[in-house]
Coordinates of C-alpha atoms in Angstrom, one line a residue:
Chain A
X1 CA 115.4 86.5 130.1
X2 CA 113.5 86.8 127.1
X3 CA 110.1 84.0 127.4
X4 CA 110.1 82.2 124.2
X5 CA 111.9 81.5 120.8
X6 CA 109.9 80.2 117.9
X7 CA 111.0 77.8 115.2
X8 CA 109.0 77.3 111.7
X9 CA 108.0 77.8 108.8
X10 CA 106.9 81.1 107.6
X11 CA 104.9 79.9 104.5
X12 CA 102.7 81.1 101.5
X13 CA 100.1 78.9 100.6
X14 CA 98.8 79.4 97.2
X15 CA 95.7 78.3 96.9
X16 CA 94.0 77.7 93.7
X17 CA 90.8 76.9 93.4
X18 CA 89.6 74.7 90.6
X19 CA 85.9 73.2 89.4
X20 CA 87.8 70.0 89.6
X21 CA 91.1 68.9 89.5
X22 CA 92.5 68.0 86.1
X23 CA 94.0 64.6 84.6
X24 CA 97.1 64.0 83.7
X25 CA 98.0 66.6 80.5
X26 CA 95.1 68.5 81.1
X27 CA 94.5 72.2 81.4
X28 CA 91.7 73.5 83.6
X29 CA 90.6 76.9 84.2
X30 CA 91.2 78.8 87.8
X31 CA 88.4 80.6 89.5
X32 CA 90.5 82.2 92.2
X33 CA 93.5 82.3 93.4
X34 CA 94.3 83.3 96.4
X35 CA 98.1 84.0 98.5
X36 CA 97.8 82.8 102.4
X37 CA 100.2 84.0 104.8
X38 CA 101.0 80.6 106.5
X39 CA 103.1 78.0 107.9
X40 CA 103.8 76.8 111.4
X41 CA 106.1 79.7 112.5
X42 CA 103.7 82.2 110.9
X43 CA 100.7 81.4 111.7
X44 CA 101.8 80.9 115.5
X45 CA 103.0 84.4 115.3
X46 CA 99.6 86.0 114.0
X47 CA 97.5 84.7 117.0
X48 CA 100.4 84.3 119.8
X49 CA 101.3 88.2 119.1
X50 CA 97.3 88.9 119.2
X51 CA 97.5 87.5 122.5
X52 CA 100.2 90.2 123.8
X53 CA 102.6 87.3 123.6
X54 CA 106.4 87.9 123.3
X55 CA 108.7 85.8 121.5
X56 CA 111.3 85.8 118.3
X57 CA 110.5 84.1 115.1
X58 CA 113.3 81.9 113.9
X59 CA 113.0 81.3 110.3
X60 CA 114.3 81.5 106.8
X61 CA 112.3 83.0 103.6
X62 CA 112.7 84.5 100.1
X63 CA 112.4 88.3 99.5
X64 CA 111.2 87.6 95.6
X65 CA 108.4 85.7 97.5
X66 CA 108.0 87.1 100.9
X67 CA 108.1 90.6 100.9
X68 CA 104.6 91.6 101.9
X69 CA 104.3 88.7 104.3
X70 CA 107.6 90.1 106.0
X71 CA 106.3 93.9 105.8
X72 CA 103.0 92.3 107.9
X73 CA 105.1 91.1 110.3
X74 CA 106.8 94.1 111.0
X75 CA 103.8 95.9 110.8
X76 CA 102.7 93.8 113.7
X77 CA 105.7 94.6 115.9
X78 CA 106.2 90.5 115.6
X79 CA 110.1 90.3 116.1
X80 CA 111.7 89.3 112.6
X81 CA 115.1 89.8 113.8
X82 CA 116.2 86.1 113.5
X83 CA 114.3 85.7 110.4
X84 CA 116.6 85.2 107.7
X85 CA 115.8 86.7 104.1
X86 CA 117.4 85.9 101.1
X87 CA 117.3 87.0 97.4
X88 CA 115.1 83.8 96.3
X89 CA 111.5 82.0 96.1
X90 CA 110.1 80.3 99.0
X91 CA 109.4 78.4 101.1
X92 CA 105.7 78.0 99.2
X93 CA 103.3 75.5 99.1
X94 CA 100.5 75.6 95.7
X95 CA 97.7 73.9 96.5
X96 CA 95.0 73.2 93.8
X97 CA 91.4 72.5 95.4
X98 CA 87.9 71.5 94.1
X99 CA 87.0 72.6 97.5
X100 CA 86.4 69.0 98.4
X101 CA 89.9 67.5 97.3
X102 CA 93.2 69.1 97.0
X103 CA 96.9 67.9 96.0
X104 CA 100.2 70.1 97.7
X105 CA 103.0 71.1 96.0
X106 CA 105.8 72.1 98.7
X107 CA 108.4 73.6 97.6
X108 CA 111.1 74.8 100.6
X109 CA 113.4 76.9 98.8
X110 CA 115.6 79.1 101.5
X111 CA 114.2 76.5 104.2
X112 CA 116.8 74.0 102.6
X113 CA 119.7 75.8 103.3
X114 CA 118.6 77.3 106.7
X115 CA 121.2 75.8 109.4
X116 CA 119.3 78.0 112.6
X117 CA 121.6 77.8 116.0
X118 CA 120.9 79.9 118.9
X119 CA 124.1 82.1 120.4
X120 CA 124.8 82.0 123.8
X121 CA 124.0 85.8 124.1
X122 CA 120.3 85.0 123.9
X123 CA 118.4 83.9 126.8
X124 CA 115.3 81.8 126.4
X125 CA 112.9 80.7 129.1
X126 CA 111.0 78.2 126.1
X127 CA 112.5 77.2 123.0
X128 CA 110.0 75.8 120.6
X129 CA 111.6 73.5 117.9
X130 CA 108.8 73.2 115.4
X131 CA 108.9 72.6 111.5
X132 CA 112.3 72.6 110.0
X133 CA 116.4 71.2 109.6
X134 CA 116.5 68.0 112.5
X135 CA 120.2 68.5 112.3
X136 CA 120.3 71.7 113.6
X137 CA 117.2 71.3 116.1
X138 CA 119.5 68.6 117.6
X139 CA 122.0 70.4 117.8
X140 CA 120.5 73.2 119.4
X141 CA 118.3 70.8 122.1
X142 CA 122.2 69.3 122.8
X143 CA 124.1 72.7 123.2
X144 CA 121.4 74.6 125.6
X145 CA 120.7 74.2 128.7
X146 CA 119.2 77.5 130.0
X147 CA 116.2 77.2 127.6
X148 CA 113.2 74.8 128.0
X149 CA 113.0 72.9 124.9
X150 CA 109.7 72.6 123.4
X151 CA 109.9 70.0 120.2
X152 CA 107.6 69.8 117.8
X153 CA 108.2 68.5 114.7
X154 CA 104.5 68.1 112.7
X155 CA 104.4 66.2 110.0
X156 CA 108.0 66.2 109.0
X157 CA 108.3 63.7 112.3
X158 CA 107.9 61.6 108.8
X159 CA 110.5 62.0 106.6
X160 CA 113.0 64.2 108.7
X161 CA 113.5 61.9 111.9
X162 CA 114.9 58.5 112.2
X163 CA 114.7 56.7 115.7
X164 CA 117.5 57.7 117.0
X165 CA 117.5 61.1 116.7
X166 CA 114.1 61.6 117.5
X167 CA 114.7 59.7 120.7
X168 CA 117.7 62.4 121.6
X169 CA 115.8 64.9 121.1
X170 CA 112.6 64.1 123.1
X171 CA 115.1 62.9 126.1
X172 CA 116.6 66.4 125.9
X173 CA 113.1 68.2 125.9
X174 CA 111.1 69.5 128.3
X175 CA 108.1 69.0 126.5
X176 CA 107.0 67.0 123.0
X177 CA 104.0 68.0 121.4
X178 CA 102.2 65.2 118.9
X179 CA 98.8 65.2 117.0
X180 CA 97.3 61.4 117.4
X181 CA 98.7 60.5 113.9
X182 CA 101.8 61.4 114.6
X183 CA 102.3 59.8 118.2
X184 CA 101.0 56.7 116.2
X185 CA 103.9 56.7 113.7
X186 CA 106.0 57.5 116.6
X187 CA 105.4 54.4 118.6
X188 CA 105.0 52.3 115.2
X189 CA 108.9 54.1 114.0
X190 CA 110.6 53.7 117.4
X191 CA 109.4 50.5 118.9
X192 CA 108.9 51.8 121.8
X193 CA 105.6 51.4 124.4
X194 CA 104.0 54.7 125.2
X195 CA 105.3 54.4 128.6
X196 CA 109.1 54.6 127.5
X197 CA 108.4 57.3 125.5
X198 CA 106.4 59.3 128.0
X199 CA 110.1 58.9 129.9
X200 CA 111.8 60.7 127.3
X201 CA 110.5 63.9 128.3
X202 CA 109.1 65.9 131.2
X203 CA 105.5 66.4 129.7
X204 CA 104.3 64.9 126.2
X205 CA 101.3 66.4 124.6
X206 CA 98.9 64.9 121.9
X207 CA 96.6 66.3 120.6
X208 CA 93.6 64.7 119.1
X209 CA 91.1 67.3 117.2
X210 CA 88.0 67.0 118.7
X211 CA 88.6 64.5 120.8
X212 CA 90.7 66.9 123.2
X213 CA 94.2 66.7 123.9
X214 CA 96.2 64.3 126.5
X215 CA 99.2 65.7 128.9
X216 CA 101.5 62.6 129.6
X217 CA 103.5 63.4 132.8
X218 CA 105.8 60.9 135.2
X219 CA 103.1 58.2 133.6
X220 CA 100.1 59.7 134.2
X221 CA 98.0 60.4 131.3
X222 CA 95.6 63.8 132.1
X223 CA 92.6 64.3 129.4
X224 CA 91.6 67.8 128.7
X225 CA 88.6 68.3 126.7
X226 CA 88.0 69.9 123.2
X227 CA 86.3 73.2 122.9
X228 CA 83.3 72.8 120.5
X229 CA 83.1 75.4 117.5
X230 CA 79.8 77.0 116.6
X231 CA 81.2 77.7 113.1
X232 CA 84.3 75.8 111.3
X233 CA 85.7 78.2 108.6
X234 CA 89.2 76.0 107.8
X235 CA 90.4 74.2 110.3
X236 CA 94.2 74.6 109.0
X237 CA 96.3 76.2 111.3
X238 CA 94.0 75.0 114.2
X239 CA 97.6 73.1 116.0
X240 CA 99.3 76.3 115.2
X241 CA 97.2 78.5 117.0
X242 CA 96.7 75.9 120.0
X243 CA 100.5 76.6 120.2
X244 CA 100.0 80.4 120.5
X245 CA 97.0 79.4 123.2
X246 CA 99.6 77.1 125.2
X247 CA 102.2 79.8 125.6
X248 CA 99.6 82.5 126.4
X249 CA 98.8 79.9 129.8
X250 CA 102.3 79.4 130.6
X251 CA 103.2 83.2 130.3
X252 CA 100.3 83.7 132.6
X253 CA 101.2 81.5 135.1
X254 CA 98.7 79.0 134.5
X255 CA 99.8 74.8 134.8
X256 CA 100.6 72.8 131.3
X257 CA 97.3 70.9 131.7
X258 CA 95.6 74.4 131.9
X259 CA 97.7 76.0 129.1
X260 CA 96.7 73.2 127.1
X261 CA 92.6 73.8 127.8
X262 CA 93.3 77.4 126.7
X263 CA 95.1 76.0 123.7
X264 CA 91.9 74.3 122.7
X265 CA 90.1 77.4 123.5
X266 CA 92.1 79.5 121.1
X267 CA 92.4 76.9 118.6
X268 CA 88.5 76.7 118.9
X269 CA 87.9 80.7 118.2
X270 CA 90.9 80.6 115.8
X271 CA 89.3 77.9 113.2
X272 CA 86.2 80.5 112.7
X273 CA 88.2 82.6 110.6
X274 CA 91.6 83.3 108.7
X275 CA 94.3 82.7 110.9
X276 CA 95.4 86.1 110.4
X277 CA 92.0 87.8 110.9
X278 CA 92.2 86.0 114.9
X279 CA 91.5 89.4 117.6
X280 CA 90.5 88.0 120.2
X281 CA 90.2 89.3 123.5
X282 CA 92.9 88.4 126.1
X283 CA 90.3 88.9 128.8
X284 CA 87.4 86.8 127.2
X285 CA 89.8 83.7 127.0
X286 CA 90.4 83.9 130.7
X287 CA 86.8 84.2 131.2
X288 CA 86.3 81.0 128.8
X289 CA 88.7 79.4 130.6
X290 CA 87.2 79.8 134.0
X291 CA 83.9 79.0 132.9
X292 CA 85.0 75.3 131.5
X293 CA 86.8 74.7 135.1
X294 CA 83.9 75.5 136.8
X295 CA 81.7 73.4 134.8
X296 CA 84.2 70.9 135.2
X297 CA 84.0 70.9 138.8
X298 CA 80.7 70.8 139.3
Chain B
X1 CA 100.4 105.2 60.2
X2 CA 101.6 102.1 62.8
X3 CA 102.5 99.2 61.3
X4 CA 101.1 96.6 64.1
X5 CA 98.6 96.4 67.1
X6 CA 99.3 93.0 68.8
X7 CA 96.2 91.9 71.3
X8 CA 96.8 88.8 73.2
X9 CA 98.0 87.6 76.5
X10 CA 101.1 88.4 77.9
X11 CA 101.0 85.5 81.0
X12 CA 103.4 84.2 83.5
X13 CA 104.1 80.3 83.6
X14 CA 104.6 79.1 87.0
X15 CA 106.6 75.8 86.4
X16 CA 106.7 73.3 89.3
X17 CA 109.4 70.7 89.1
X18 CA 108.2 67.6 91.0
X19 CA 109.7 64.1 90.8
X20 CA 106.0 62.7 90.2
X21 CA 102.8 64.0 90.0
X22 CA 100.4 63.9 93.5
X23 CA 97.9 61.9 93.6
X24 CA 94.5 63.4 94.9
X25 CA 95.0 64.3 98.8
X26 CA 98.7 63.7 98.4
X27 CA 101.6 66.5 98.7
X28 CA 104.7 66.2 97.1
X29 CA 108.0 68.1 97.3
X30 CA 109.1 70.4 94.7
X31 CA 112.4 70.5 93.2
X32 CA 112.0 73.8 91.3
X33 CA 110.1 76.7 90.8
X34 CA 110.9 79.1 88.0
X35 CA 108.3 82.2 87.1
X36 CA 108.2 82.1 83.2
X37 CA 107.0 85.7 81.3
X38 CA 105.1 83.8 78.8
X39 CA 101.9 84.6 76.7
X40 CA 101.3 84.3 73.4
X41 CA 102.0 88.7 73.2
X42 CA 104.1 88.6 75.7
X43 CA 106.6 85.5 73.9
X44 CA 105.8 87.6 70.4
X45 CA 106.4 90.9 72.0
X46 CA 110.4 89.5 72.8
X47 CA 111.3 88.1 69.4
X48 CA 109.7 90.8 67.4
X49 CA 111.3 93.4 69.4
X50 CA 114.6 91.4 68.8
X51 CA 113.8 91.7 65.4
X52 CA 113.7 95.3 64.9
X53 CA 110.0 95.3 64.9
X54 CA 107.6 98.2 66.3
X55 CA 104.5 97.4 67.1
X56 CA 101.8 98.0 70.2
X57 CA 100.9 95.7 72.3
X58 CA 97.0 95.2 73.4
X59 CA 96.7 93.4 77.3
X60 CA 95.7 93.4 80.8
X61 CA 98.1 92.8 83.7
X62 CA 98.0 92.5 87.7
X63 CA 101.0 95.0 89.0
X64 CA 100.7 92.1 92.2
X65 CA 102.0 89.2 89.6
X66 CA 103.6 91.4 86.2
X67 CA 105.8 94.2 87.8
X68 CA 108.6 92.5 86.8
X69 CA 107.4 91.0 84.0
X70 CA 106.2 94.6 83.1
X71 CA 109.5 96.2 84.0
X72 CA 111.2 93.5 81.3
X73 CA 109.3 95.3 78.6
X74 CA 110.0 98.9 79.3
X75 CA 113.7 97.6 79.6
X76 CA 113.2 96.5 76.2
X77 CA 111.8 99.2 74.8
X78 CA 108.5 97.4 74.3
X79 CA 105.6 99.9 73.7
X80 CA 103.2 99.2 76.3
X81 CA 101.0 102.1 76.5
X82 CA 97.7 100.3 75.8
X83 CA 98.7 97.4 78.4
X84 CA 96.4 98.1 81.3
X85 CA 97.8 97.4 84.6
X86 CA 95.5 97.0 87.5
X87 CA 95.7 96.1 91.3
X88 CA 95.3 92.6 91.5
X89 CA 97.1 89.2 90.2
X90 CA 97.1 87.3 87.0
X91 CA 97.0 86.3 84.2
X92 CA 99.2 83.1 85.9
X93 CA 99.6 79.8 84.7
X94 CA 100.7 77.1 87.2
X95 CA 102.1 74.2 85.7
X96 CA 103.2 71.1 87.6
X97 CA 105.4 69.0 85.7
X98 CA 107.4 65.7 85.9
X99 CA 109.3 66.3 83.1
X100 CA 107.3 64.1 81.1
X101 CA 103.7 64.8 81.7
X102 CA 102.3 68.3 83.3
X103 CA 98.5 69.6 84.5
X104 CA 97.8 73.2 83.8
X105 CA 95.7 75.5 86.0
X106 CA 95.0 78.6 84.3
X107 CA 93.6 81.5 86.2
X108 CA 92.3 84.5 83.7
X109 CA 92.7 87.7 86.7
X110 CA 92.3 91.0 84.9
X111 CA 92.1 89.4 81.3
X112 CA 88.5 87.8 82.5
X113 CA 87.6 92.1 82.9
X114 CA 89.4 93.2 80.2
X115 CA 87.3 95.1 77.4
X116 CA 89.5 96.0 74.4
X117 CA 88.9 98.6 71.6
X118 CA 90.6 100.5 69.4
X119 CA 90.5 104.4 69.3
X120 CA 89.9 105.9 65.9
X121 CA 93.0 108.2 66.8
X122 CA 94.8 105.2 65.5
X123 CA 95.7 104.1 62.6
X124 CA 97.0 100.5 62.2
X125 CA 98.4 98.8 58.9
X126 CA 97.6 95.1 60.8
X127 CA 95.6 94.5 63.9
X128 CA 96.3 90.9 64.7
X129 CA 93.6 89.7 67.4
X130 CA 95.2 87.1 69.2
X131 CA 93.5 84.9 72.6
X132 CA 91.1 87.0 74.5
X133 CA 88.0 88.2 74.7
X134 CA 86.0 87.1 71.3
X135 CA 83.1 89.3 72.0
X136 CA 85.5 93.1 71.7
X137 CA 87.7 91.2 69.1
X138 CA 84.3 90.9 67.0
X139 CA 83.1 94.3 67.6
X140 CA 86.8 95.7 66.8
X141 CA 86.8 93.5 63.6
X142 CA 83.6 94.9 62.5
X143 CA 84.6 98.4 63.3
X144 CA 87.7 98.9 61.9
X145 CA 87.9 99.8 58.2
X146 CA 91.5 101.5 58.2
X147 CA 93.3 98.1 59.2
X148 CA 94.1 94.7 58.3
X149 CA 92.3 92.1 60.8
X150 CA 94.3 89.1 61.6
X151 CA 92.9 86.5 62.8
X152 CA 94.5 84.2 64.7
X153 CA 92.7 83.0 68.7
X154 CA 94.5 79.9 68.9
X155 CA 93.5 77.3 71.5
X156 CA 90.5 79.5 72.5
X157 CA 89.0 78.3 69.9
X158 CA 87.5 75.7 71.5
X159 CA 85.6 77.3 74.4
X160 CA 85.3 81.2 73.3
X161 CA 84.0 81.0 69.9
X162 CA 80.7 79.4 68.3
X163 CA 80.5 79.2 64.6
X164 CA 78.3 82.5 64.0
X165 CA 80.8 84.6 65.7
X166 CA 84.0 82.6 63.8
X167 CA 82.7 83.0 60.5
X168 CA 81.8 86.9 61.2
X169 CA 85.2 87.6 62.6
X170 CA 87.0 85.5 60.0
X171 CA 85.2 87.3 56.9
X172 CA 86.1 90.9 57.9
X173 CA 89.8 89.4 58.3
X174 CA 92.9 89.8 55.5
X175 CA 94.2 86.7 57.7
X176 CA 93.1 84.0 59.5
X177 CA 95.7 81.9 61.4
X178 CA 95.1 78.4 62.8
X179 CA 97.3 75.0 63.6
X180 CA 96.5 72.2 62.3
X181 CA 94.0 71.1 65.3
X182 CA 92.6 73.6 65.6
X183 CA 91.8 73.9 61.5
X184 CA 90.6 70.5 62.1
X185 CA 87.9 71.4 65.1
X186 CA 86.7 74.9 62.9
X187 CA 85.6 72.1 59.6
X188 CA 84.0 70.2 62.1
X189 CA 82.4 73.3 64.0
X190 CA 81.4 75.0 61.2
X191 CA 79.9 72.2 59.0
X192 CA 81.6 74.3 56.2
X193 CA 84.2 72.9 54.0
X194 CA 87.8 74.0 53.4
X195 CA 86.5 75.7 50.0
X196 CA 84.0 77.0 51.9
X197 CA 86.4 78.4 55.1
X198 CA 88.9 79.9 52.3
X199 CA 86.6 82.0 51.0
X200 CA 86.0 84.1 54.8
X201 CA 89.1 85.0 54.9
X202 CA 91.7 86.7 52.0
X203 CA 94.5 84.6 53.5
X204 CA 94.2 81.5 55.9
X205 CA 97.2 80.3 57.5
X206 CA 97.7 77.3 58.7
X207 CA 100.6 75.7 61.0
X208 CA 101.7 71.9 61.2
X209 CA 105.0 72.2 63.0
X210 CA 107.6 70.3 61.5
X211 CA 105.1 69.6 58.4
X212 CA 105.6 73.2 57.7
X213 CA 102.6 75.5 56.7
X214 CA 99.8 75.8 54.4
X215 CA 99.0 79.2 52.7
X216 CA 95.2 79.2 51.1
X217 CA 94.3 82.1 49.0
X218 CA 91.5 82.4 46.0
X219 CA 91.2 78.5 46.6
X220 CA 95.0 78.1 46.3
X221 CA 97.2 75.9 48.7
X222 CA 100.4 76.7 49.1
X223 CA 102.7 74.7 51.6
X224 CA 105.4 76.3 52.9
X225 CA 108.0 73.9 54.3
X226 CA 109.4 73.0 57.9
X227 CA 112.6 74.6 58.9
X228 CA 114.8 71.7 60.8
X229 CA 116.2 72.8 64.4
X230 CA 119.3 70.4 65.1
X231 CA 118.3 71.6 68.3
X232 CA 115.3 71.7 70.9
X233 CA 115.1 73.2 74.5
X234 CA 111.3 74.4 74.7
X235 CA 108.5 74.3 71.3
X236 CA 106.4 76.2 73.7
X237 CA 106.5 79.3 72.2
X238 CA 107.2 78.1 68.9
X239 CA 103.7 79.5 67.5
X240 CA 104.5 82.9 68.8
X241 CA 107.7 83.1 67.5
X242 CA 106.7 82.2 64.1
X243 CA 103.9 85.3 64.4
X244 CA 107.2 87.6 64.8
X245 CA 109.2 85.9 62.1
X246 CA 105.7 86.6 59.9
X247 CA 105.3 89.8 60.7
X248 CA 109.1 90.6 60.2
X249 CA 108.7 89.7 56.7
X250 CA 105.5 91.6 56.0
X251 CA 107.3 94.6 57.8
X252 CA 110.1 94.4 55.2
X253 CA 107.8 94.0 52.1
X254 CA 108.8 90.0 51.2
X255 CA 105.2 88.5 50.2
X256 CA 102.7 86.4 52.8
X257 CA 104.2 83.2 51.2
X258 CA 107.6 84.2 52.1
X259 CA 106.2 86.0 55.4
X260 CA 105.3 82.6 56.5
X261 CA 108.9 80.8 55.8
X262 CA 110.5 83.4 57.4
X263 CA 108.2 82.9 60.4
X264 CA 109.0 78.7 60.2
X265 CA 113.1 80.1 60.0
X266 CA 112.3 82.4 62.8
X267 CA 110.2 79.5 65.0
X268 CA 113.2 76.5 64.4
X269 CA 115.9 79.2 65.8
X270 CA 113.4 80.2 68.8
X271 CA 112.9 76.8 70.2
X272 CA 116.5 76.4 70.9
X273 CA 116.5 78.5 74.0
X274 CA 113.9 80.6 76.1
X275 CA 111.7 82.7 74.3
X276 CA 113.1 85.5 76.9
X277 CA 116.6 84.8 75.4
X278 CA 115.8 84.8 71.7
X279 CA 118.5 87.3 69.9
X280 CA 119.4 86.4 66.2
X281 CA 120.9 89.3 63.8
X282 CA 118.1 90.2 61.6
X283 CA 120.5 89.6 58.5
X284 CA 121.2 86.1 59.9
X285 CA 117.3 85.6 59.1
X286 CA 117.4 87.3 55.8
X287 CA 120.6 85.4 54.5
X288 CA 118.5 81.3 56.3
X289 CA 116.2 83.0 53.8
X290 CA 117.9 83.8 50.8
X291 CA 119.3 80.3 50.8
X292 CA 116.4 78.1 51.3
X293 CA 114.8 80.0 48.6
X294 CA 117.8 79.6 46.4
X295 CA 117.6 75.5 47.3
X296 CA 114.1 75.9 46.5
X297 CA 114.6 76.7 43.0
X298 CA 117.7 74.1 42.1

């Protein structure tokens, strides 16, 4: 049984960075500009494989786009098999920044199109519905029942979900994952009292930034603290790479409340840098880990 | 001896199809993203070529952003042995539009390095110094004796000239080439008067779309008139494609009044479709000609 499929978006962000953004009809000059490997699939994959962690990536991109984001994948022995690549663009987000303020243009491209479903010949101990088609993620939450499913749906909770299917699909999961925003809308979208909807699955997670993250489980709410940064280099990418943190502490055995403490503790080294620059030592997050429980108990 | 060294920008346009524009902080969905080869040599290079034309272009590319764009040219048989390609991106334009009103972000890459001149091995009849670098356009204006200088650095007149280094470049040039605008902003720059500018220069051109053009030699005006298109798709481009037209005519002996009506026939037939897609018999443009000249004289 293989531990985990992965969900996403395999993104480019093109940033373009501007001594202010322009007026309407305006042209302004670019100082830089600068192609990101990014998106929710793909930056998961850059620090979860770091990790030693094994999963498949389940995504769609364009090869006119994506070529050299796929090679890097490969080159990283990250499995691509269920990534599917088309002749086209996308998906790519531009993203013109003063450094201070920025507008995003998303454009999806192949993600539009891209109706995932998992065959019956794959096994998955965790299947981790992030970014990306409802229908189908419904679909696929209704239709397994060997897999765990992990949902996740970021910021397209927004415009993707309606009550009703959102409400499916949390009953049929094992565990939802949140940021504080997010859970807000949710509560506000559904109607529904945070106690109903910590019924809906087996473990709900929310995240907060810096205020730590909360585990909701059979109505018990457990807090587990935020791991303080010496350095902040961009802070994007910083849920994604607490995703790659989580797994790493279930596929090592650890408890969700303690997968999610070494979520924060990867999301913590991971903000210091480019997601794809993370390399950090396996070991040394253990070692973090067990330092912050002992602290905690004494 | 060469008939024509072309210097100028051969650019892509990034066009980005939103419903709106974002506000600041905001991120909108794109409908469409199309990668334009643009530039005002790379748009001149495609309906001169059309034409029958041979000429050399003069630029600096990034193989990360132009191999296509690059390949395109070879295809066509485009003479690109004095376009230097290096390793990085650019020159890119991304352009977010609504359909209605559009921001430009312009990012420079290799043409903000690039440091044109023009080996005495060759011999030019024209050497038209399009946008670029003003400070090797001067020095190859005031170096070259075998050649005819033309003039012509469009909206880049604004921010890469000052009025010591317009008036140098423009009085070792056979032709100067402006719009109307920017015409305007060189009186006002300068503090000199039109009598005053027509003297720099043996010929000034000067562009006012569909008010046709104005032709000013030994204190002579002569306006050249509009051609009507029953048809427009795109006037971007339209200034470039009435260099090719120009130069067609020069090429085949007609004089610069006639050059220039060719050029405004050439223009109204290239803003029917993409630049990319221009392809009108060369007799087609001859015969246009041959019968506005003949109205001209009823």
């Amino acid at each position: 049984m293989k531990f985990l499929a992965f969900f996403g978006h395999i993104n480019i962000d093109v940033k373009i960075s501007v001594p202010r953004l322009p007026m309407r009809e305006e042209s302004v000059g670019v100082k830089n500009v600068s192609n990101e490997f990014a998106g929710t699939a793909g930056n998961f994959a850059f620090v979860a494989a770091s990790l030693g962690l094994s999963f498949d990536l389940y995504s769609k991109v364009g090869s006119l786009t994506h070529n050299d984001y796929i090679n890097e994948l490969r080159r990283r022995k990250i499995n691509i098999d269920h990534v599917e690549i088309e002749n086209s663009m996308g998906p790519i987000c531009y993203i013109p920044t003063d450094g201070n303020e920025q507008v995003a243009y998303m454009y999806q491209g192949p993600m539009d199109s891209w109706r995932p479903s998992l065959s019956f010949d794959y096994n998955y101990k965790y299947v981790h519905l992030g970014t990306g088609p409802s229908d189908e993620y419904q679909k696929i939450a209704a239709n397994n029942e060997k897999s765990r499913i992990v949902f996740d749906p970021g910021q397209e909770i927004w415009y993707l979900y309606n009550k009703d299917k959102i409400i499916d699909i949390m009953s049929r999961s094992y565990i939802s994952m949140f940021n504080k925003n997010e859970f807000n809308y949710l509560k506000s979208m559904t109607g529904l009292s945070e106690h109903e909807l910590n019924n809906l699955s087996d473990y709900i997670i929310v995240t907060m930034g810096s205020d730590g993250a909360s585990v909701f489980h059979k109505n018990n709410e457990f807090h587990v603290p935020a791991v303080k940064s010496d350095f902040i280099y961009d802070t994007i990418g910083a849920g994604d790479s607490f995703r790659a943190g989580f797994y790493f502490g279930i596929y090592n055995n650890y408890s969700i409340n303690d997968s999610v403490l070494i979520g924060n503790i990867v999301a913590s080294i991971a903000i210091r840098r480019r997601i794809i620059e993370f390399n950090e030592n396996r070991n040394n997050i253990i070692k973090m880990f067990n330092n912050m429980k002992l602290k905690q108990r004494v």
